[in-house]
PDB file of C-alpha atoms and ligand atoms in Angstrom:
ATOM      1  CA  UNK A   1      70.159-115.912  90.386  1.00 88.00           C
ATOM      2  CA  UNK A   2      68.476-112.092  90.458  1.00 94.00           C
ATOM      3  CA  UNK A   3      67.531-111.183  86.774  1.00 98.00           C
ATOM      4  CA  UNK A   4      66.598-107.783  86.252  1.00 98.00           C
ATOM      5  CA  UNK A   5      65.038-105.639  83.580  1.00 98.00           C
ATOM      6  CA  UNK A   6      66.508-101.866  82.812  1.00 98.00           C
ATOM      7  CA  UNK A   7      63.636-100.135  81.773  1.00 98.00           C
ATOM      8  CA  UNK A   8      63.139 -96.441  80.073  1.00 98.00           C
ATOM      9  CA  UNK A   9      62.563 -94.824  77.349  1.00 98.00           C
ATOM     10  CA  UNK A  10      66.230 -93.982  75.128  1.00 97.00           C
ATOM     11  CA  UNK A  11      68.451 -92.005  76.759  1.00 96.00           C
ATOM     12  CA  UNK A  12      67.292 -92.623  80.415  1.00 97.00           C
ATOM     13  CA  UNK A  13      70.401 -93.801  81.208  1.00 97.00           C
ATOM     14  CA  UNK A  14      69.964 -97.843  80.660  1.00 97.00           C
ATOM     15  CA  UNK A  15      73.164 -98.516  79.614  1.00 96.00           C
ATOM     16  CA  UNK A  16      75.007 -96.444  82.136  1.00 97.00           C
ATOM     17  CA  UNK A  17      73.734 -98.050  85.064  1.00 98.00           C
ATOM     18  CA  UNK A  18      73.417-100.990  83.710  1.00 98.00           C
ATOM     19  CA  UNK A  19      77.693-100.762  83.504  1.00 97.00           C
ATOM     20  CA  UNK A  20      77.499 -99.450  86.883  1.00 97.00           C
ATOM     21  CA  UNK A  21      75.593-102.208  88.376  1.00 97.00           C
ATOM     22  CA  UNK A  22      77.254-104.953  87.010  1.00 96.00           C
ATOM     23  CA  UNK A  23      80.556-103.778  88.710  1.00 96.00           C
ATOM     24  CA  UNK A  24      78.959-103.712  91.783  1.00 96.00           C
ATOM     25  CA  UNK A  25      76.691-107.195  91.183  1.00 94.00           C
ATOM     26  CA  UNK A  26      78.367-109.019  89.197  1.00 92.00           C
ATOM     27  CA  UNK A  27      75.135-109.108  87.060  1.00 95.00           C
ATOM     28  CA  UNK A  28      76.404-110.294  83.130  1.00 97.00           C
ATOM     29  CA  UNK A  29      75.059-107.270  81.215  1.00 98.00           C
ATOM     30  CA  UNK A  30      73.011-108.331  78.070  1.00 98.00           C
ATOM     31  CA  UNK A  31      72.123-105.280  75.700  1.00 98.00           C
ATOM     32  CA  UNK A  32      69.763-105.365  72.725  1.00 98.00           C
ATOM     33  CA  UNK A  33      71.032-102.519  70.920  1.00 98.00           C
ATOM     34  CA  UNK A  34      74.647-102.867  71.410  1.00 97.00           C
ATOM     35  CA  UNK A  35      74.566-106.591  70.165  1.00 98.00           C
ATOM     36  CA  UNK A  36      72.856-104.784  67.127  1.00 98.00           C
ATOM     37  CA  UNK A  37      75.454-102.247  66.621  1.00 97.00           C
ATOM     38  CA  UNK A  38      78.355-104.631  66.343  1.00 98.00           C
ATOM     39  CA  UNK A  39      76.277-106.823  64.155  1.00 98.00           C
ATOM     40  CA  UNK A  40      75.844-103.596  62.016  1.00 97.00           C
ATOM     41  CA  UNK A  41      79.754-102.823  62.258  1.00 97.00           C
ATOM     42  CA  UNK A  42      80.968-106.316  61.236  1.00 98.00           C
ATOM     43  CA  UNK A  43      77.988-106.035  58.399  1.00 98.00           C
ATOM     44  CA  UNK A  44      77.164-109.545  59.342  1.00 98.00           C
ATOM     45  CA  UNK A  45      73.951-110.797  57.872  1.00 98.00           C
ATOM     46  CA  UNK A  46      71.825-110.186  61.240  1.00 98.00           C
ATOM     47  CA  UNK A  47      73.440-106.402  61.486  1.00 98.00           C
ATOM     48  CA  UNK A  48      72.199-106.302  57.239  1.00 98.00           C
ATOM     49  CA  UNK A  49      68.755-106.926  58.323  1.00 98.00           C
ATOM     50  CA  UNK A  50      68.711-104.853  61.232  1.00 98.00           C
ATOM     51  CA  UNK A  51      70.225-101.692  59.618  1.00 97.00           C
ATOM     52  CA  UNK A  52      67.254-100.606  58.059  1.00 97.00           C
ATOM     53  CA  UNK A  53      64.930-100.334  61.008  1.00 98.00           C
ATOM     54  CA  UNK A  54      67.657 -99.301  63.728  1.00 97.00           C
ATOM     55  CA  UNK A  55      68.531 -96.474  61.348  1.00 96.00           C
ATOM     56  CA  UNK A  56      64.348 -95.045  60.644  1.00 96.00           C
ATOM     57  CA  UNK A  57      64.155 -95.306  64.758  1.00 97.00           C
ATOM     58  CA  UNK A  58      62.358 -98.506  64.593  1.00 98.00           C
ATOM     59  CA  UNK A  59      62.196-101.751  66.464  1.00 98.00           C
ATOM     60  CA  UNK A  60      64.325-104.701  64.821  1.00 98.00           C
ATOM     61  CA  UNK A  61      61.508-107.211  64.321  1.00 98.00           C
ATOM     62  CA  UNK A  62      60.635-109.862  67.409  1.00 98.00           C
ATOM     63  CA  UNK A  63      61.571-112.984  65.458  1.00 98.00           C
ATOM     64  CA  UNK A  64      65.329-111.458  64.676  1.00 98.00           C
ATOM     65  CA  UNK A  65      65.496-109.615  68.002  1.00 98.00           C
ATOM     66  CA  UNK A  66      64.154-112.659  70.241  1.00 98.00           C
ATOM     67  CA  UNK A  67      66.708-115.291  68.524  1.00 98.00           C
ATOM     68  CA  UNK A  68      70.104-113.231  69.064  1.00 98.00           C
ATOM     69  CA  UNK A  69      68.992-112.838  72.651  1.00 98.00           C
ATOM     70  CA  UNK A  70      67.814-116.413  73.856  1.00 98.00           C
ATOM     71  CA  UNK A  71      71.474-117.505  72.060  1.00 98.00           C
ATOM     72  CA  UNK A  72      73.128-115.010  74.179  1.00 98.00           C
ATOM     73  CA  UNK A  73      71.520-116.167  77.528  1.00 98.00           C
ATOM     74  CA  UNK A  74      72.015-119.788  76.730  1.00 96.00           C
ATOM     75  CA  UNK A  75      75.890-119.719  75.892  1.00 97.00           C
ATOM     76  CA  UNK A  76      76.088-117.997  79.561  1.00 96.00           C
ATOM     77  CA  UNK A  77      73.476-119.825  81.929  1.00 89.00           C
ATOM     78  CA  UNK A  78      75.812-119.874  84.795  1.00 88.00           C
ATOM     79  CA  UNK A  79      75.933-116.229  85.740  1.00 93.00           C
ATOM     80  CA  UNK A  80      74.963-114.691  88.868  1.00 90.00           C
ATOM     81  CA  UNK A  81      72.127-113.137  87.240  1.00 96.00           C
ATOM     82  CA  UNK A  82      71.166-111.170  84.169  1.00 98.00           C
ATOM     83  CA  UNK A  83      70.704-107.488  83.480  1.00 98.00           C
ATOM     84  CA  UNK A  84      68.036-106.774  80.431  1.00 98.00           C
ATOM     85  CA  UNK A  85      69.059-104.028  79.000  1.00 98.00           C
ATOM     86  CA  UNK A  86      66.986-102.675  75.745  1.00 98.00           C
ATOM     87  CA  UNK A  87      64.808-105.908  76.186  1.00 98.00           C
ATOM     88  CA  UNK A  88      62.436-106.844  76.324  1.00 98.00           C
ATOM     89  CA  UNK A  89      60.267-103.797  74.313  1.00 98.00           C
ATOM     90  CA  UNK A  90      57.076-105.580  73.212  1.00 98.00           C
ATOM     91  CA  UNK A  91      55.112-107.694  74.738  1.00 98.00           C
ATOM     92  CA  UNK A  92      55.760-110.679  72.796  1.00 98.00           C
ATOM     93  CA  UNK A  93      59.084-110.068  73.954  1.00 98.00           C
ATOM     94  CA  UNK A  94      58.310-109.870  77.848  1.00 98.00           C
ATOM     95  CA  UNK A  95      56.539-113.848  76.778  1.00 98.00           C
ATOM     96  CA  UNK A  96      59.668-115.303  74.985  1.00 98.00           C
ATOM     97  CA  UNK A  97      62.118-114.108  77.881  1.00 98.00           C
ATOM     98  CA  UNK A  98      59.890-115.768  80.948  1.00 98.00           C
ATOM     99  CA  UNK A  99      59.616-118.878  78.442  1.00 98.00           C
ATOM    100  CA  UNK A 100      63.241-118.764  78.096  1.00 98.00           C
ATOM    101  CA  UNK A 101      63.903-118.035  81.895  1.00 97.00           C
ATOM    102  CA  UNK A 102      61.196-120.529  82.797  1.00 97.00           C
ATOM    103  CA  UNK A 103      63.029-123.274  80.694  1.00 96.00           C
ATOM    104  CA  UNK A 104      66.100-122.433  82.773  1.00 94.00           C
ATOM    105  CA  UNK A 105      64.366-122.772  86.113  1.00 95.00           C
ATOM    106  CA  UNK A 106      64.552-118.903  86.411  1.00 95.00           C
ATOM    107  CA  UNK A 107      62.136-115.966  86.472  1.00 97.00           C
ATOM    108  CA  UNK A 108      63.122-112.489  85.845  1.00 98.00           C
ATOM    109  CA  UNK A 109      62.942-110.754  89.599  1.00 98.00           C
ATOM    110  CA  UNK A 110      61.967-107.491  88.815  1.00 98.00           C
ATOM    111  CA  UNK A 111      61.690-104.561  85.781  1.00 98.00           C
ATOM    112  CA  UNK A 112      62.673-101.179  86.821  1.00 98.00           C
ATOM    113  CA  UNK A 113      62.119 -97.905  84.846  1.00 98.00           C
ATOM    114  CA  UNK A 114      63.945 -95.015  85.007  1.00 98.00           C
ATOM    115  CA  UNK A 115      61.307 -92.046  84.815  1.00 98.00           C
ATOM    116  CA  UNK A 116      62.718 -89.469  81.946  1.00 97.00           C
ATOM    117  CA  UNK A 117      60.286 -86.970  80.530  1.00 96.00           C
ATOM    118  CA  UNK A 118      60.386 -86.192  76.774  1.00 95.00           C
ATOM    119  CA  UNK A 119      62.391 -82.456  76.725  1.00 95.00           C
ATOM    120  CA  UNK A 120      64.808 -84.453  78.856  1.00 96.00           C
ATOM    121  CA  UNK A 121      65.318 -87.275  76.409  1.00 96.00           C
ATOM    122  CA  UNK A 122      65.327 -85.204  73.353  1.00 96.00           C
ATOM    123  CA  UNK A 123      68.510 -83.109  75.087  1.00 95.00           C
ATOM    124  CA  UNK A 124      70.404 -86.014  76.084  1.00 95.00           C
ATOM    125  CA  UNK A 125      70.184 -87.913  73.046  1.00 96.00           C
ATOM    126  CA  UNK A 126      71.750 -84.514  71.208  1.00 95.00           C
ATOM    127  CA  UNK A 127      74.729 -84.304  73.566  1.00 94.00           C
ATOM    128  CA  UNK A 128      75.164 -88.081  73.234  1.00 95.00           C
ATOM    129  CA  UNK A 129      75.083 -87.632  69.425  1.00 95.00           C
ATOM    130  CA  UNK A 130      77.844 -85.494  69.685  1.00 94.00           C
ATOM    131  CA  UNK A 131      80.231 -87.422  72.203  1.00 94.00           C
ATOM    132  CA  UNK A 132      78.929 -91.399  70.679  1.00 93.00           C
ATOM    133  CA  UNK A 133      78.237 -90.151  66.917  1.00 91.00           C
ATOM    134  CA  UNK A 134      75.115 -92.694  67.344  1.00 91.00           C
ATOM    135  CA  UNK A 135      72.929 -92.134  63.315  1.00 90.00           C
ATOM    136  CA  UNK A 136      69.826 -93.082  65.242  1.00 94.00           C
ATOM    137  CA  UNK A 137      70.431 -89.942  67.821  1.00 95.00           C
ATOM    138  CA  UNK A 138      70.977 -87.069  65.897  1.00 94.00           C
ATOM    139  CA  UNK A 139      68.467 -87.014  63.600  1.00 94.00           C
ATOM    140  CA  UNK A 140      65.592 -85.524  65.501  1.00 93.00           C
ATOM    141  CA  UNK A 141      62.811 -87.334  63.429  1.00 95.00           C
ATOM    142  CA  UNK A 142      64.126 -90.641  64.177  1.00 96.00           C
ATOM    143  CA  UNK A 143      64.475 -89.356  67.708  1.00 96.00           C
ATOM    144  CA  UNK A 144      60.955 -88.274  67.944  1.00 96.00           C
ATOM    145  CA  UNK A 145      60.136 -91.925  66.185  1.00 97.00           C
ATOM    146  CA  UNK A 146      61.959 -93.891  69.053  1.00 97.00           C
ATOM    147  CA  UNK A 147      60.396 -92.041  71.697  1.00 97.00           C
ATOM    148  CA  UNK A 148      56.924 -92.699  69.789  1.00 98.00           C
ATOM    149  CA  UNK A 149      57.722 -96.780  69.505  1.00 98.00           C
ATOM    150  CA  UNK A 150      58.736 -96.462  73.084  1.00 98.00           C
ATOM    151  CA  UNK A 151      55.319 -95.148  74.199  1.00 98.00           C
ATOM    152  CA  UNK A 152      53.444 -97.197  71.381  1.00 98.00           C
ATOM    153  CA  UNK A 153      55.186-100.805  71.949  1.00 98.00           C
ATOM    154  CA  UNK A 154      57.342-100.647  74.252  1.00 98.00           C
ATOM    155  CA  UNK A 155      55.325 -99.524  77.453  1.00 98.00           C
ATOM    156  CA  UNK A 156      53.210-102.182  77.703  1.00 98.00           C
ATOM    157  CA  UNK A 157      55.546-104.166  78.854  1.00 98.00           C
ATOM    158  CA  UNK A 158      55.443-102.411  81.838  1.00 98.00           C
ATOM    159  CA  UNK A 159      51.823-103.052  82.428  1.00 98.00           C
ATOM    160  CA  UNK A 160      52.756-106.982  81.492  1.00 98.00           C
ATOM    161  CA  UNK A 161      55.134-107.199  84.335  1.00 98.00           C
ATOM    162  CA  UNK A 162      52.766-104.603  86.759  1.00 98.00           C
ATOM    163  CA  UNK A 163      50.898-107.746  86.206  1.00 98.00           C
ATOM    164  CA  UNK A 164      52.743-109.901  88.460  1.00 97.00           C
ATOM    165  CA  UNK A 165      53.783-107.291  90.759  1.00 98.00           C
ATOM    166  CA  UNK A 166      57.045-106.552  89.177  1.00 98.00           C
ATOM    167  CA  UNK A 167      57.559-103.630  87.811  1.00 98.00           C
ATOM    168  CA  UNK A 168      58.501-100.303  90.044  1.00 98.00           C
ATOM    169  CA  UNK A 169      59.452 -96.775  88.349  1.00 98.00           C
ATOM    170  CA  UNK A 170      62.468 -94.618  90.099  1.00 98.00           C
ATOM    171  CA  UNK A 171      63.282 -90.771  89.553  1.00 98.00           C
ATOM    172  CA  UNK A 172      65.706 -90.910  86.209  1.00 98.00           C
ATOM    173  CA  UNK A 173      66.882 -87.539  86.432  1.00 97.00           C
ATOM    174  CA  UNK A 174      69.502 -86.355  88.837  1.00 95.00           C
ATOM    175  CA  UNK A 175      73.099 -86.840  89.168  1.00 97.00           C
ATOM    176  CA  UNK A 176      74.267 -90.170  87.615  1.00 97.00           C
ATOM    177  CA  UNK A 177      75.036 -91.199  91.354  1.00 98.00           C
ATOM    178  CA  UNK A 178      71.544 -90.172  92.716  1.00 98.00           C
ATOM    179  CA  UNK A 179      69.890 -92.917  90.073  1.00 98.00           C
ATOM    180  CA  UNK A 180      72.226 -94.930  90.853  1.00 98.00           C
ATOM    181  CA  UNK A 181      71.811 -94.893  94.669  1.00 98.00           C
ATOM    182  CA  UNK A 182      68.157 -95.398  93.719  1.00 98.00           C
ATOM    183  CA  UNK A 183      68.529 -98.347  91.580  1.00 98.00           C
ATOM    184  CA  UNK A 184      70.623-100.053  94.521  1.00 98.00           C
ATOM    185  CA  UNK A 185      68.201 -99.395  96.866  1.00 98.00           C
ATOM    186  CA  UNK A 186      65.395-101.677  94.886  1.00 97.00           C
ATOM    187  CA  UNK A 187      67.801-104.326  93.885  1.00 97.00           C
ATOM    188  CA  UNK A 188      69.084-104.361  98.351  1.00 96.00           C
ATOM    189  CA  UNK A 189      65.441-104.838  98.535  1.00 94.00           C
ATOM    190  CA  UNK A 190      65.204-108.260  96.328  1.00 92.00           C
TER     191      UNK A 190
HETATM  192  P1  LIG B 201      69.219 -98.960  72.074  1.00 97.70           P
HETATM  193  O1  LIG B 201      70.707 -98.843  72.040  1.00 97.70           O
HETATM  194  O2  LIG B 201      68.732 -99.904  73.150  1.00 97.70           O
HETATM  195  O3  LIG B 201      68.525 -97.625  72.123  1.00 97.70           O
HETATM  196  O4  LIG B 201      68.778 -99.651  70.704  1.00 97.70           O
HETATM  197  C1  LIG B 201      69.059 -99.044  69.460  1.00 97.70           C
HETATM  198  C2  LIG B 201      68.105 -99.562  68.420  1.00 97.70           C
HETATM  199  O5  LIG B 201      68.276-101.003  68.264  1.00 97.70           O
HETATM  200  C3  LIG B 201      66.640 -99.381  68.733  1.00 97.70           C
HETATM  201  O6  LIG B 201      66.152 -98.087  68.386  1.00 97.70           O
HETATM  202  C4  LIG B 201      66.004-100.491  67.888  1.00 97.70           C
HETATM  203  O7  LIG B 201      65.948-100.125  66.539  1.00 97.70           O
HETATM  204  C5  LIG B 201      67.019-101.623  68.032  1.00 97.70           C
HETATM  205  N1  LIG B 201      66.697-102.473  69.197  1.00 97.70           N
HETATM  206  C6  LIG B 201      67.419-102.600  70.350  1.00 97.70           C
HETATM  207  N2  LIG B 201      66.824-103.463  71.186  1.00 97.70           N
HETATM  208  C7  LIG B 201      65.698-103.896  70.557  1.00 97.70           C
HETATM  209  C8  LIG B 201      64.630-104.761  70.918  1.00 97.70           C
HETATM  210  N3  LIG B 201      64.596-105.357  72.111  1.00 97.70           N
HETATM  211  N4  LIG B 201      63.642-104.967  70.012  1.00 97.70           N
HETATM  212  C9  LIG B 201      63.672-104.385  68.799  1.00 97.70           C
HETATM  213  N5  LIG B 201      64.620-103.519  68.416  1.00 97.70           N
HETATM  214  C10 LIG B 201      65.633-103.268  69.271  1.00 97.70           C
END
């Protein structure tokens, strides 16, 4: 089993190469943030709670977040291997997953972060506004919020998994095809 972690700031480009990966992998694709938005769009009592913070550009807290993921994983133990996509972004996070993985007699392999800069971000998450209708991307202060949680929070989880030698960072910008030639080249290298 290879378990990976999708890492970047919002709008890097997690979520399309995490789609593109798992055609080519077979990797079973596990993503934070779209797990909230259906939860939001069936107004189920987890998408209630999460609403509020999701909307202001905030993290969902660790006790809601971490439950709705570990139940995910477990009802699907026998994949080939996970791809993290969204999670883990603190560090309390990064320790329930390698619990979780631990319990399962797996590790996560490796964390890689696509390298956006902010005027790079901010422009993406516009057009995407406009193509996805996403709340959360085009307002420009809850924008500018997410990419200060991201910095705040969420990086340190890089540092947590630089710990053990696991974490690598790869040019995000470039054709969609360029990344993803990148990305393929670290995973070949597992
Ligand atoms: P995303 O689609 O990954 O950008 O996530 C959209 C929003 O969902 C984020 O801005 C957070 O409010 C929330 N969210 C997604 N994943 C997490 C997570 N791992 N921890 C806390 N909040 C999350």
């Amino acid at each position: 089993m290879v378990n990976l972690i999708l890492f970047g700031p919002p709008g890097s480009g997690k979520g399309t190469q995490a789609k593109m990966l798992v055609e080519k992998y077979n990797f079973y694709h596990i993503s934070t943030g779209d797990m909230f938005r259906y939860e939001m769009g069936n107004n189920t009592p987890l998408g209630l709670k999460a609403k509020e913070y999701i909307h202001a550009g905030n993290l969902v807290p660790d006790s809601l977040t971490i439950e709705m993921l570990k139940a995910r994983v477990i009802a699907n133990k026998d994949v080939y291997g996970f791809i993290f996509d969204g999670f883990p972004r603190t560090t309390p996070q990064a320790d329930a997953l390698d619990q979780l993985m631990n319990s399962m007699g797996q590790n996560v392999n490796k964390l890689i972060a696509l390298d956006v800069d902010d005027n790079e971000i901010i422009n993406r998450l516009q057009e995407r506004a406009k193509v996805q209708g996403r709340a959360d991307d085009a307002n420009i202060e809850t924008v500018q919020n997410r990419i200060d949680v991201y910095k705040k929070n969420t990086t340190p989880v890089f540092d947590y998994y630089a710990h053990f030698d696991k974490s690598t960072k790869i040019e995000g910008v470039g054709s969609i095809d360029d990344v993803f030639g990148r990305l393929c080249t670290e995973i070949d290298n597992l």
